[in-house]
N, CA and C atoms as an extended XYZ file, in Angstrom:
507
Properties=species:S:1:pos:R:3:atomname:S:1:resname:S:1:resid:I:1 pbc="F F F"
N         0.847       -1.176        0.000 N   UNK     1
C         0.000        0.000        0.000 CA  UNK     1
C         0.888        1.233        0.000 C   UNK     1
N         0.016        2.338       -0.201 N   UNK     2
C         0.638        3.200       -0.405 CA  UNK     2
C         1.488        3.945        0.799 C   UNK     2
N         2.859        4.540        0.599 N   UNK     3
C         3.509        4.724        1.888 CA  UNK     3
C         3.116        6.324        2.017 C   UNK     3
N         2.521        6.586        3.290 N   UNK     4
C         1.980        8.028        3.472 CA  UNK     4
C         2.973        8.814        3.302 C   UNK     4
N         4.450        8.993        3.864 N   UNK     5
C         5.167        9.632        3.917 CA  UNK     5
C         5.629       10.566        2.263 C   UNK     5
N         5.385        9.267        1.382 N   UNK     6
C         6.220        9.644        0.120 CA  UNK     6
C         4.361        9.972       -0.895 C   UNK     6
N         3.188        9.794       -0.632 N   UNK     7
C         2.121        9.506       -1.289 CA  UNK     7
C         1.973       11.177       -1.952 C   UNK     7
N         2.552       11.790       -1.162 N   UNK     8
C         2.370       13.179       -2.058 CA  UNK     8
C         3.606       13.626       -3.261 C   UNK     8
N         4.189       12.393       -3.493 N   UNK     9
C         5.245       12.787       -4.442 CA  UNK     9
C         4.586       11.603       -5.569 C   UNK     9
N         3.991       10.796       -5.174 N   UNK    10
C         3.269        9.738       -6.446 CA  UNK    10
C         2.019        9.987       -6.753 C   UNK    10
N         2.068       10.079       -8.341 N   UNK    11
C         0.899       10.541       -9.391 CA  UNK    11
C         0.219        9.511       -9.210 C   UNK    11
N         0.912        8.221       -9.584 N   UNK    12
C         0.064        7.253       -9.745 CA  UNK    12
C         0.953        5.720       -9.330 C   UNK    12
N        -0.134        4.516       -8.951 N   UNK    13
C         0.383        4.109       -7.776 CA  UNK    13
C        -0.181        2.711       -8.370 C   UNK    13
N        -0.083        1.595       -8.867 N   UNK    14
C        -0.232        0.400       -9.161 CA  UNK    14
C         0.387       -0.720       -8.365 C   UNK    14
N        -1.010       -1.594       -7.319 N   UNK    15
C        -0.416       -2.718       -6.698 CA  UNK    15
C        -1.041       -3.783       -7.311 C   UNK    15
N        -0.414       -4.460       -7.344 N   UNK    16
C        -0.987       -6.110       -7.376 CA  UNK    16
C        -1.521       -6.336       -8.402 C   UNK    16
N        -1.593       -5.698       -9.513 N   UNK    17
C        -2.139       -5.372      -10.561 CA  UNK    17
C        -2.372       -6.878      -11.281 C   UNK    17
N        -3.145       -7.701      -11.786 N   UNK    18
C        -3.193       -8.938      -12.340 CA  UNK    18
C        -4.530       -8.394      -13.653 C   UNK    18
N        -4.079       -9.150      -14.637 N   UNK    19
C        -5.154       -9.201      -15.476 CA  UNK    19
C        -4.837      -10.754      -16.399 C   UNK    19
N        -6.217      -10.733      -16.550 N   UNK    20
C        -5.966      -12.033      -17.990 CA  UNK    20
C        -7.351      -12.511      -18.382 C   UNK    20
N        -7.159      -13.368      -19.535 N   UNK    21
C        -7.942      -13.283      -20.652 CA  UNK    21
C        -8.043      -15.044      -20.795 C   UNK    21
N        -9.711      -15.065      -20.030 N   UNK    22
C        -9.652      -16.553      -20.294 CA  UNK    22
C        -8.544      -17.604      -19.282 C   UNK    22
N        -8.079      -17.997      -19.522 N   UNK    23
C        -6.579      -18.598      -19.527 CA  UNK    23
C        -5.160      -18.404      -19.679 C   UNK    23
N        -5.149      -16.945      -20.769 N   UNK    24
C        -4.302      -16.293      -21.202 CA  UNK    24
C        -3.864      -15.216      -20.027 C   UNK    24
N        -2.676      -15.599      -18.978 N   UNK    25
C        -2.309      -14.103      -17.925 CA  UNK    25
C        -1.463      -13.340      -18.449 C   UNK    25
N        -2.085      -11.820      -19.020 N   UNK    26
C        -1.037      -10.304      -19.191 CA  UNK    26
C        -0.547      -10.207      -18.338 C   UNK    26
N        -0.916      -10.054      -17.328 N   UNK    27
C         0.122       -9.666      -16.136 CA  UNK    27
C        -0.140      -10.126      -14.943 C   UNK    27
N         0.895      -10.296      -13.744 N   UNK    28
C         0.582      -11.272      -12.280 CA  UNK    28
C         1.252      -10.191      -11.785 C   UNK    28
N         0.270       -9.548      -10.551 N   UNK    29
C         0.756       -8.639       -9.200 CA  UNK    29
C         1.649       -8.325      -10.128 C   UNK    29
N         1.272       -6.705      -10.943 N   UNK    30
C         2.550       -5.830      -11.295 CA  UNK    30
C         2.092       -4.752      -10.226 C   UNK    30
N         3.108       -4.163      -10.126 N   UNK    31
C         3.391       -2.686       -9.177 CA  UNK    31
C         4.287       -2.250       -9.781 C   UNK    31
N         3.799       -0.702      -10.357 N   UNK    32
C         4.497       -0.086      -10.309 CA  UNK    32
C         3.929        1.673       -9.812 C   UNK    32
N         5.345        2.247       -9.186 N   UNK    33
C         5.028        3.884       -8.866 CA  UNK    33
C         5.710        4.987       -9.647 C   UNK    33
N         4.688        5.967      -10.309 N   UNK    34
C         5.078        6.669      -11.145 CA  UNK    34
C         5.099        8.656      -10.206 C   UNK    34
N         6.091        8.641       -9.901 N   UNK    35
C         6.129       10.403       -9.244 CA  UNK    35
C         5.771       11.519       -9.916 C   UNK    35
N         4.883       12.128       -9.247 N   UNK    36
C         4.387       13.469      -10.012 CA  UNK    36
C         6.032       14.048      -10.872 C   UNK    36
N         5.713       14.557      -12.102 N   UNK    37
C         6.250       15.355      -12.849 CA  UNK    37
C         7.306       14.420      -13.461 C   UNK    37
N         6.924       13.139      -13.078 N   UNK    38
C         8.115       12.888      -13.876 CA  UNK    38
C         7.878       11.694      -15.589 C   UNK    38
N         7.977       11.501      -16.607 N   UNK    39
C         7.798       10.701      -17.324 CA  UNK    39
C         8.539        9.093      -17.073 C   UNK    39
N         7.976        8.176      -17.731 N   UNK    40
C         8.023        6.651      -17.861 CA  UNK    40
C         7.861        6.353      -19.137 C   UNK    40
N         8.360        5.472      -19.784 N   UNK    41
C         7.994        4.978      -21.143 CA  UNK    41
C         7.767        3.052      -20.542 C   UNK    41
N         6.750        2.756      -20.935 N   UNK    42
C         6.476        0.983      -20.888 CA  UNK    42
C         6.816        0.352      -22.378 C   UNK    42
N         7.842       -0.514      -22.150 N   UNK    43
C         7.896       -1.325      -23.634 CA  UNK    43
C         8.239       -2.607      -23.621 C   UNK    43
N         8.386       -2.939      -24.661 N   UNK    44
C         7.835       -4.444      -25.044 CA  UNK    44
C         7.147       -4.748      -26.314 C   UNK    44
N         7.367       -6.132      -26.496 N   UNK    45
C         7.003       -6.563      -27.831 CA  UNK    45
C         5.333       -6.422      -28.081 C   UNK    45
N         4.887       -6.784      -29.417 N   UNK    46
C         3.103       -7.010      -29.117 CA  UNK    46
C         2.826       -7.896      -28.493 C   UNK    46
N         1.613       -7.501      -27.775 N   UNK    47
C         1.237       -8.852      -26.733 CA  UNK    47
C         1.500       -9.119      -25.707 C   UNK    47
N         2.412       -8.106      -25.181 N   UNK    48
C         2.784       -8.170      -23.168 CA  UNK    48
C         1.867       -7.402      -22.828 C   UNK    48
N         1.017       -6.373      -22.968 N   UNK    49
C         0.407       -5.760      -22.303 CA  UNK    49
C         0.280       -4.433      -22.030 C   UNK    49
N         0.975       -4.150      -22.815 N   UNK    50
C         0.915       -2.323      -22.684 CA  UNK    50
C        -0.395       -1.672      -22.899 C   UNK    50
N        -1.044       -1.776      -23.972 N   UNK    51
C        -2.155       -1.102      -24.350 CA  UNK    51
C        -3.162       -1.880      -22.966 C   UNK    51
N        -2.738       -3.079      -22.585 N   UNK    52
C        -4.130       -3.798      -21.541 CA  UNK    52
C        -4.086       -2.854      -20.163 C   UNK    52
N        -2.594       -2.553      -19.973 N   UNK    53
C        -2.355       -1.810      -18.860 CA  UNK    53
C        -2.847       -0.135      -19.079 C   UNK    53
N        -2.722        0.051      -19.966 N   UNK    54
C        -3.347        1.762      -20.336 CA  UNK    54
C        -5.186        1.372      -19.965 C   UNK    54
N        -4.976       -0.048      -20.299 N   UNK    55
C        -7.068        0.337      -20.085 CA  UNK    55
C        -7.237       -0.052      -19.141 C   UNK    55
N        -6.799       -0.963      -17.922 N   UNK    56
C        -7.154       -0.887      -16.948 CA  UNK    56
C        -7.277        0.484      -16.018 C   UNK    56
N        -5.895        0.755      -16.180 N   UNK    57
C        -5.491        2.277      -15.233 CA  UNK    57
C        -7.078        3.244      -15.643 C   UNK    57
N        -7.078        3.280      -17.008 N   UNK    58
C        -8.659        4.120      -17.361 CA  UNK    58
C        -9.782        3.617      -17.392 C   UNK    58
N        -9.887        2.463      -16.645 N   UNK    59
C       -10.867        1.742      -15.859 CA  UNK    59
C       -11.862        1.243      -17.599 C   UNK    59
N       -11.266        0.975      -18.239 N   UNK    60
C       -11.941       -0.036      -19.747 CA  UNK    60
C       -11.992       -0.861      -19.774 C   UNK    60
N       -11.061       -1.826      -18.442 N   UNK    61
C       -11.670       -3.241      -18.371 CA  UNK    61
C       -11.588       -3.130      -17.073 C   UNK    61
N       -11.756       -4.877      -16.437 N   UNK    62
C       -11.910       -4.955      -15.408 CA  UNK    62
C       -10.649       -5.558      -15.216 C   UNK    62
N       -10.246       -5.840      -13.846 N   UNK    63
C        -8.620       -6.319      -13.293 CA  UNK    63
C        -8.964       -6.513      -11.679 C   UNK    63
N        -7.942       -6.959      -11.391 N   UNK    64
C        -7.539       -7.526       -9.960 CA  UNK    64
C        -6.428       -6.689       -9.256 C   UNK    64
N        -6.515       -6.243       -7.898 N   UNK    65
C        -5.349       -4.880       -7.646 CA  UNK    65
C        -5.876       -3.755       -6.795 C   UNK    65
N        -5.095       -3.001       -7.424 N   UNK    66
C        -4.996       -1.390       -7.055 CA  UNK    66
C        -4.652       -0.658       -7.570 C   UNK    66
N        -5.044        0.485       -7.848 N   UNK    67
C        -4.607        2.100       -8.417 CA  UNK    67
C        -5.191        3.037       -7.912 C   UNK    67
N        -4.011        3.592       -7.315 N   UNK    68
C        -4.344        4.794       -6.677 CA  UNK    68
C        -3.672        6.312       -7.959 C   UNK    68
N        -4.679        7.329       -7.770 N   UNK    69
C        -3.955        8.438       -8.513 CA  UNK    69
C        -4.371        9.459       -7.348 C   UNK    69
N        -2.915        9.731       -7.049 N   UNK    70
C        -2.758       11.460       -5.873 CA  UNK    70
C        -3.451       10.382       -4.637 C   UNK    70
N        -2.802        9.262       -4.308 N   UNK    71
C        -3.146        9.009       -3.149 CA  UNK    71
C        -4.342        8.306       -2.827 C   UNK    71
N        -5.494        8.485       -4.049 N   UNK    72
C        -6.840        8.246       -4.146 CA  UNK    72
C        -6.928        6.510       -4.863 C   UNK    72
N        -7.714        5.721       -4.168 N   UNK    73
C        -7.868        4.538       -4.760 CA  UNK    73
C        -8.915        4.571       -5.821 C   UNK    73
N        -8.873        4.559       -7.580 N   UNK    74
C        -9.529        4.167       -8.103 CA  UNK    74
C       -10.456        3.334       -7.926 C   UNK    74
N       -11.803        3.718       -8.083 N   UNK    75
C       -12.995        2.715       -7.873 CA  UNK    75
C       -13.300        2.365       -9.654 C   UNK    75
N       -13.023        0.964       -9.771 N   UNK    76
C       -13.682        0.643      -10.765 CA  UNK    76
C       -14.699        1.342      -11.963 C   UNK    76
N       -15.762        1.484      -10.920 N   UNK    77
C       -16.662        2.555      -11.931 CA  UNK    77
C       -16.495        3.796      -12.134 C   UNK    77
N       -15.645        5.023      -11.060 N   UNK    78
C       -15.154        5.974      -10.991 CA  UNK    78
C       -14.079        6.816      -11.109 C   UNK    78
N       -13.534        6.878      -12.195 N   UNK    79
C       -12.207        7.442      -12.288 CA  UNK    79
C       -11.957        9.016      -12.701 C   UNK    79
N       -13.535        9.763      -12.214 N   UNK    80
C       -13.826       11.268      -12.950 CA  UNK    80
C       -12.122       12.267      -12.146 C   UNK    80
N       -11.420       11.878      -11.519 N   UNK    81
C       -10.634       13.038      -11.278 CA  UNK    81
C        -9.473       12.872      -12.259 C   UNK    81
N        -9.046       10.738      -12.367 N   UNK    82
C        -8.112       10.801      -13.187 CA  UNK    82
C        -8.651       10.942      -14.506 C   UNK    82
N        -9.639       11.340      -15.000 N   UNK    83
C       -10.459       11.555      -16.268 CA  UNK    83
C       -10.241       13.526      -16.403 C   UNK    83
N       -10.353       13.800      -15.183 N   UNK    84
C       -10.557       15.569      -15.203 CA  UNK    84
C        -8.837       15.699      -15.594 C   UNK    84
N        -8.123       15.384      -15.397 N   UNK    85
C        -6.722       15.639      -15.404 CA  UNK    85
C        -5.498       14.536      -15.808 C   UNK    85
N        -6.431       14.161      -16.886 N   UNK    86
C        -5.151       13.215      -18.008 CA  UNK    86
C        -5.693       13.534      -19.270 C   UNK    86
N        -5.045       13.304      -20.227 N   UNK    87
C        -5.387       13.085      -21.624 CA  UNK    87
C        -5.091       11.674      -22.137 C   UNK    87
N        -5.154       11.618      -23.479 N   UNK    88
C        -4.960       10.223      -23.637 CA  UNK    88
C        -4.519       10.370      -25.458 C   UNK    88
N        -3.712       10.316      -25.457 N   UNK    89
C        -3.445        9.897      -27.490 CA  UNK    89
C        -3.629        8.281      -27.828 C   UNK    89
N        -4.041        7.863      -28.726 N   UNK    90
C        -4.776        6.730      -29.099 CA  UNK    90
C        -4.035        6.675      -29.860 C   UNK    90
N        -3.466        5.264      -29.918 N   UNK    91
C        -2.180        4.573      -31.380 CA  UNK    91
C        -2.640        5.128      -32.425 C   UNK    91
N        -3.770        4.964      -32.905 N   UNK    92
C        -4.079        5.592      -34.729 CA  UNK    92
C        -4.982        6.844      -34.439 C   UNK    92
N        -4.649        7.930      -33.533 N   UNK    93
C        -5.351        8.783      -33.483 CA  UNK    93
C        -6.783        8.830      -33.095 C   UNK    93
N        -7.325        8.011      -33.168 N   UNK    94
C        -9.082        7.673      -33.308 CA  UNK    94
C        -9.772        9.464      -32.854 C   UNK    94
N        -9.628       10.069      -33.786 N   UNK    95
C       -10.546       11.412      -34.119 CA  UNK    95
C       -11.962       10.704      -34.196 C   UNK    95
N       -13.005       11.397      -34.435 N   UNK    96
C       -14.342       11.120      -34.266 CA  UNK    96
C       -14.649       12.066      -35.806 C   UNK    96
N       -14.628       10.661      -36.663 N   UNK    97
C       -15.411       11.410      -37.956 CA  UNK    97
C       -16.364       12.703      -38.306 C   UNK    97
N       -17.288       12.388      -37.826 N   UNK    98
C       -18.069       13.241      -38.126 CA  UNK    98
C       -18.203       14.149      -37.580 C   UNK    98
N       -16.821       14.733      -36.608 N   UNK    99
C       -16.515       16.290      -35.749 CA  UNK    99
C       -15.774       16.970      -36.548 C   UNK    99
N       -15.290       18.329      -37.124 N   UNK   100
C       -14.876       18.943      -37.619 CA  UNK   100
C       -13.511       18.973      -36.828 C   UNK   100
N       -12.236       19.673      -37.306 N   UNK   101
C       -10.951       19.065      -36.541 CA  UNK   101
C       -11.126       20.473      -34.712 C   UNK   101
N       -12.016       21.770      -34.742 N   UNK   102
C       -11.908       22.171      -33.588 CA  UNK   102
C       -12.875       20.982      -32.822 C   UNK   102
N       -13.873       20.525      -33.013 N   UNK   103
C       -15.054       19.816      -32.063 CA  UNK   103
C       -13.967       18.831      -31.587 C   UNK   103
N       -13.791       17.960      -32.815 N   UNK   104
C       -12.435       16.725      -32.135 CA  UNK   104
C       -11.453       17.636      -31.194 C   UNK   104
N       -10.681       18.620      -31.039 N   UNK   105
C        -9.621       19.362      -30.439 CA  UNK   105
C       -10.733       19.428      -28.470 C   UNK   105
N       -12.069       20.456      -29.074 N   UNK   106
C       -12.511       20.849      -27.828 CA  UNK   106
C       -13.282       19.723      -27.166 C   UNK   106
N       -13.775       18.286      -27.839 N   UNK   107
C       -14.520       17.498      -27.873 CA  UNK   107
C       -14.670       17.280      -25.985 C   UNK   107
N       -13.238       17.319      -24.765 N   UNK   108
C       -13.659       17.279      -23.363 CA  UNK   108
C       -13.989       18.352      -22.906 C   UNK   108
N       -14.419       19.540      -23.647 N   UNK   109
C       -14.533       20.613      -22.975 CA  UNK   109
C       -15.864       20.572      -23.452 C   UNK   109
N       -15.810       20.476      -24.531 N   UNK   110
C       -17.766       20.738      -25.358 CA  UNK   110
C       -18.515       19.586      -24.336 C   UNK   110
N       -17.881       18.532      -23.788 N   UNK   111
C       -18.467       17.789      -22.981 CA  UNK   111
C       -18.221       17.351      -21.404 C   UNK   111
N       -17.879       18.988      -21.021 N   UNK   112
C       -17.222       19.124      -19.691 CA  UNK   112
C       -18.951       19.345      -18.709 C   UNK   112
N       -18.727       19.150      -17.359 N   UNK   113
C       -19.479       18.738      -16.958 CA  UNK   113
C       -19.940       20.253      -16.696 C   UNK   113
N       -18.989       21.131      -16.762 N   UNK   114
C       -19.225       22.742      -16.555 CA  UNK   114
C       -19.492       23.316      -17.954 C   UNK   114
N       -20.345       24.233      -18.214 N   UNK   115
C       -20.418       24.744      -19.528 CA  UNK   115
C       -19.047       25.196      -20.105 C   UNK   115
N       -18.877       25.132      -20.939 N   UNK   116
C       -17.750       26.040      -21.800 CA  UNK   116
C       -18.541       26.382      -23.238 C   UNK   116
N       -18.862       28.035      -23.075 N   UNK   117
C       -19.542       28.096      -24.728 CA  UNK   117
C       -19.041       27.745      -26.103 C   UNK   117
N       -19.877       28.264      -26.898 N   UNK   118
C       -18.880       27.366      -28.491 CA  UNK   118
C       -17.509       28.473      -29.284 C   UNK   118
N       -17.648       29.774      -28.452 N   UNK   119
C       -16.646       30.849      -28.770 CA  UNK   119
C       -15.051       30.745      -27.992 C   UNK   119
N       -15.584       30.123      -26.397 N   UNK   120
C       -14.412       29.434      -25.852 CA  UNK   120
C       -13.975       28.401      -26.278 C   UNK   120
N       -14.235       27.286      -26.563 N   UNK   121
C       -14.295       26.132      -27.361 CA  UNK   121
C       -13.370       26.400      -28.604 C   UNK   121
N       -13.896       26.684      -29.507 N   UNK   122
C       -13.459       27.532      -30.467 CA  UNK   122
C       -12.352       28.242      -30.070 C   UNK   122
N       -11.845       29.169      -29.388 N   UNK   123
C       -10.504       29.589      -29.234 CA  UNK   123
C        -9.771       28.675      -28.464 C   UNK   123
N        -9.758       27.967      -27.538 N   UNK   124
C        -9.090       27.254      -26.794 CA  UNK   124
C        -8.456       26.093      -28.093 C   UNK   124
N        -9.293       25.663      -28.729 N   UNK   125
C        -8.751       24.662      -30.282 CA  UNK   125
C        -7.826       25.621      -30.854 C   UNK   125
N        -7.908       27.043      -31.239 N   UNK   126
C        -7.194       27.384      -32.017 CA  UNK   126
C        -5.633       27.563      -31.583 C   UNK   126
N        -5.949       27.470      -29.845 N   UNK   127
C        -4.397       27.722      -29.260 CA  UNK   127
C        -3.896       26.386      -28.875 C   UNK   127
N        -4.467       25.381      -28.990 N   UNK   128
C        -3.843       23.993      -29.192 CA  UNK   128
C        -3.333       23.811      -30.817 C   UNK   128
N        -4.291       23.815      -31.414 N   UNK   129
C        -3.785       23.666      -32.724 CA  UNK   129
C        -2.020       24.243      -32.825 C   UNK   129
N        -2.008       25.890      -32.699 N   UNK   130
C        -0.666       26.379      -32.541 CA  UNK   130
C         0.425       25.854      -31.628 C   UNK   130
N         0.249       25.056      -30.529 N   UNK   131
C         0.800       24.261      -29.851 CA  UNK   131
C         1.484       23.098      -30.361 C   UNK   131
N         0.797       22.258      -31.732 N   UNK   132
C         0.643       21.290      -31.863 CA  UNK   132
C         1.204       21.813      -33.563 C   UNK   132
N         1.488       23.224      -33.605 N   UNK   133
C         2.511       23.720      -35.222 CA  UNK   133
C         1.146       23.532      -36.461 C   UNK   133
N        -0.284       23.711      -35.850 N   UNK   134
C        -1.226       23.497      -36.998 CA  UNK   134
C        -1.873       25.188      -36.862 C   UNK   134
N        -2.380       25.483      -38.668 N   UNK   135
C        -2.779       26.650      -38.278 CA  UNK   135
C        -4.174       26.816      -38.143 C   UNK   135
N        -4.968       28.003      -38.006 N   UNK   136
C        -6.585       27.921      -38.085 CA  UNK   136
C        -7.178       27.508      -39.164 C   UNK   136
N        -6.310       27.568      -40.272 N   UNK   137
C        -6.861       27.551      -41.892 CA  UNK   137
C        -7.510       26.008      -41.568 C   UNK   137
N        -7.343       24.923      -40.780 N   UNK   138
C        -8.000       23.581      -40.647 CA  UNK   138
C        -8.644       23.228      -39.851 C   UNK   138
N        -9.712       24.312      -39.087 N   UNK   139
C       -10.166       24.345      -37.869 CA  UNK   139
C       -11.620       23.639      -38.539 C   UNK   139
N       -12.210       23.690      -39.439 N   UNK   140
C       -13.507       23.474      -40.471 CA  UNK   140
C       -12.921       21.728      -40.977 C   UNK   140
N       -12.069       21.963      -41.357 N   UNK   141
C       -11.796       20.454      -41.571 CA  UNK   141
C       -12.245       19.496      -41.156 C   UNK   141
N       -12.109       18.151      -41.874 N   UNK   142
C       -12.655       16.939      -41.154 CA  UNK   142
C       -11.764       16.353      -41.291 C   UNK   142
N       -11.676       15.240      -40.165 N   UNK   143
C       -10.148       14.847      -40.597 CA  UNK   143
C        -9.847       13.819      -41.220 C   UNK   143
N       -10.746       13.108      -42.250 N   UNK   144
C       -10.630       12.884      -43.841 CA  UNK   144
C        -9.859       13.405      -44.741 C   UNK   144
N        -9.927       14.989      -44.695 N   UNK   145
C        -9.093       16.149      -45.407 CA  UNK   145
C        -7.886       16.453      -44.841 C   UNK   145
N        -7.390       15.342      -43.648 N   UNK   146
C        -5.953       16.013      -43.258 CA  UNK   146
C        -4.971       14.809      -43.530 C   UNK   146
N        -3.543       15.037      -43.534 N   UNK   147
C        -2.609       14.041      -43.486 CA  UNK   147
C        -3.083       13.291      -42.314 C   UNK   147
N        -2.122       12.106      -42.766 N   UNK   148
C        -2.226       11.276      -41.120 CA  UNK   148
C        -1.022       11.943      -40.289 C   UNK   148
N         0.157       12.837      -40.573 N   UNK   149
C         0.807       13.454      -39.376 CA  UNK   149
C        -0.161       14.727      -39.046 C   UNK   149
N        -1.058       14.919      -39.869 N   UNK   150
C        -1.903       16.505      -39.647 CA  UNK   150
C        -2.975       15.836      -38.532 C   UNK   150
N        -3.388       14.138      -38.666 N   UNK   151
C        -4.444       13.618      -37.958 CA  UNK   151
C        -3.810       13.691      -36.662 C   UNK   151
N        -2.479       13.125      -36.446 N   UNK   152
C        -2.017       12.539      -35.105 CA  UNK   152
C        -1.480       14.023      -34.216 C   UNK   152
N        -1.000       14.938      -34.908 N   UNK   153
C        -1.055       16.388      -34.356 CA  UNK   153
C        -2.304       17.013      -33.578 C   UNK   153
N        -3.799       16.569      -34.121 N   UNK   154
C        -4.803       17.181      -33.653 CA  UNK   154
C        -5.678       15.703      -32.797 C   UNK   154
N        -5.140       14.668      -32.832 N   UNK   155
C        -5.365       13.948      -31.635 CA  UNK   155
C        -4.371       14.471      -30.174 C   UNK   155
N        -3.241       14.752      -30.679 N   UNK   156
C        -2.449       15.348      -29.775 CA  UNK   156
C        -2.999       16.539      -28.659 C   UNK   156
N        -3.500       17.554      -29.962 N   UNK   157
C        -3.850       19.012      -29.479 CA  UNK   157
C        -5.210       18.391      -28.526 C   UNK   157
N        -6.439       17.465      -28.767 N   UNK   158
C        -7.086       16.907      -27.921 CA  UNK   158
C        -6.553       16.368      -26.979 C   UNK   158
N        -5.635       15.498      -26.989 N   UNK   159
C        -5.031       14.945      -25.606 CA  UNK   159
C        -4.860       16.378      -24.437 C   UNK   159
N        -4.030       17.422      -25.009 N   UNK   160
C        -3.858       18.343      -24.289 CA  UNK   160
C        -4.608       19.152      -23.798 C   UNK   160
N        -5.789       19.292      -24.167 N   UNK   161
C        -7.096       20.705      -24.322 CA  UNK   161
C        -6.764       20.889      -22.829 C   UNK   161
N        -6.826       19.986      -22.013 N   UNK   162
C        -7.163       20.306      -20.574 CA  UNK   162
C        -5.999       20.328      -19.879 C   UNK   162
N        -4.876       20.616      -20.495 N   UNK   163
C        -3.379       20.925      -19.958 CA  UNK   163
C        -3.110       19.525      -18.572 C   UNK   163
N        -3.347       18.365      -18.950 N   UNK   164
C        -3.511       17.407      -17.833 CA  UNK   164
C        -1.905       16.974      -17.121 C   UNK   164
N        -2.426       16.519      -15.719 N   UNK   165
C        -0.991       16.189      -15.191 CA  UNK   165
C        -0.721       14.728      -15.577 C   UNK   165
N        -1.141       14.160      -16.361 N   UNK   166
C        -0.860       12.966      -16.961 CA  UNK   166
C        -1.356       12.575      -18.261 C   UNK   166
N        -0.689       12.084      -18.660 N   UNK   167
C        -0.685       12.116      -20.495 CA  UNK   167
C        -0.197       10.620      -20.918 C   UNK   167
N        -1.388        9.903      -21.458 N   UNK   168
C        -1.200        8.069      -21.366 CA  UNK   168
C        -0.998        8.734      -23.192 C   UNK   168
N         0.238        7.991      -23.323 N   UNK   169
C         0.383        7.615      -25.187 CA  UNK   169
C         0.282        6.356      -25.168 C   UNK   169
């Protein structure tokens, strides 16, 4: 469990972590502790578990364990704080077709639990976009009409909208 002394220096906090599939075990009691501000890269071939471990932590499947984020034990069904303050980039981008490239950019804010109008919305995309080296001229776009480095730039600028203290690639 988590050690009180050091719990305000860890973002995020994985015990005992087990998952598997059928018969098939991804992983047995992993732990690991990740400290505020600092980055980790997980690697490995296909098929150990990386992407299984990104969906547990964001509660997309179910697992055996613990995760705590800021000290807080993830509840299964509840993960709205590590949801308020992470982003997430998706291997092939997964934009949402039929959003224009600002809706995809503002898409957690247009669906924040607090209003944000469509003029904030709208500017807050345009200063990610510039973040992310894209200009306004593709704010109308769909992202059909963009490269795939123009796609994975404005999955990016979405990952970021909400400037989060954790950022799952």
């Amino acid at each position: 469990m988590m050690n009180k002394e050091n719990n305000n220096n860890i973002e995020l906090e994985i015990i005992n972590l087990s998952k598997k599939f059928g018969n098939k075990v991804v992983f047995r009691n992993l732990n690991i502790q990740i400290p505020k501000g600092k980055s980790i890269g997980i690697m490995g071939p296909s098929g150990t578990g990386k992407s299984v471990l990104l969906k547990c932590i964001l509660g997309l499947t179910n697992y055996d364990g613990k995760i705590f984020y800021n000290g807080t034990l993830l509840e299964k069904k509840s993960r709205k704080d590590l949801y308020n303050n992470s982003g997430m980039l998706f291997q092939n981008g997964a934009l949402f077709d039929s959003l224009n490239v600002w809706q995809n950019v503002a898409f957690k804010l247009i669906n924040a639990s607090f209003f944000y109008s469509t003029t904030n919305c709208l500017s807050i995309a345009k200063k990610m976009l510039n973040e992310v080296e894209l200009g306004e001229d593709i704010l109308q776009n769909m992202p059909s009409e963009l490269s795939g480095g123009m796609q994975k730039r404005v999955a990016l600028a979405r990952a970021i909208v909400n400037k989060p203290n954790i950022l799952f690639f």
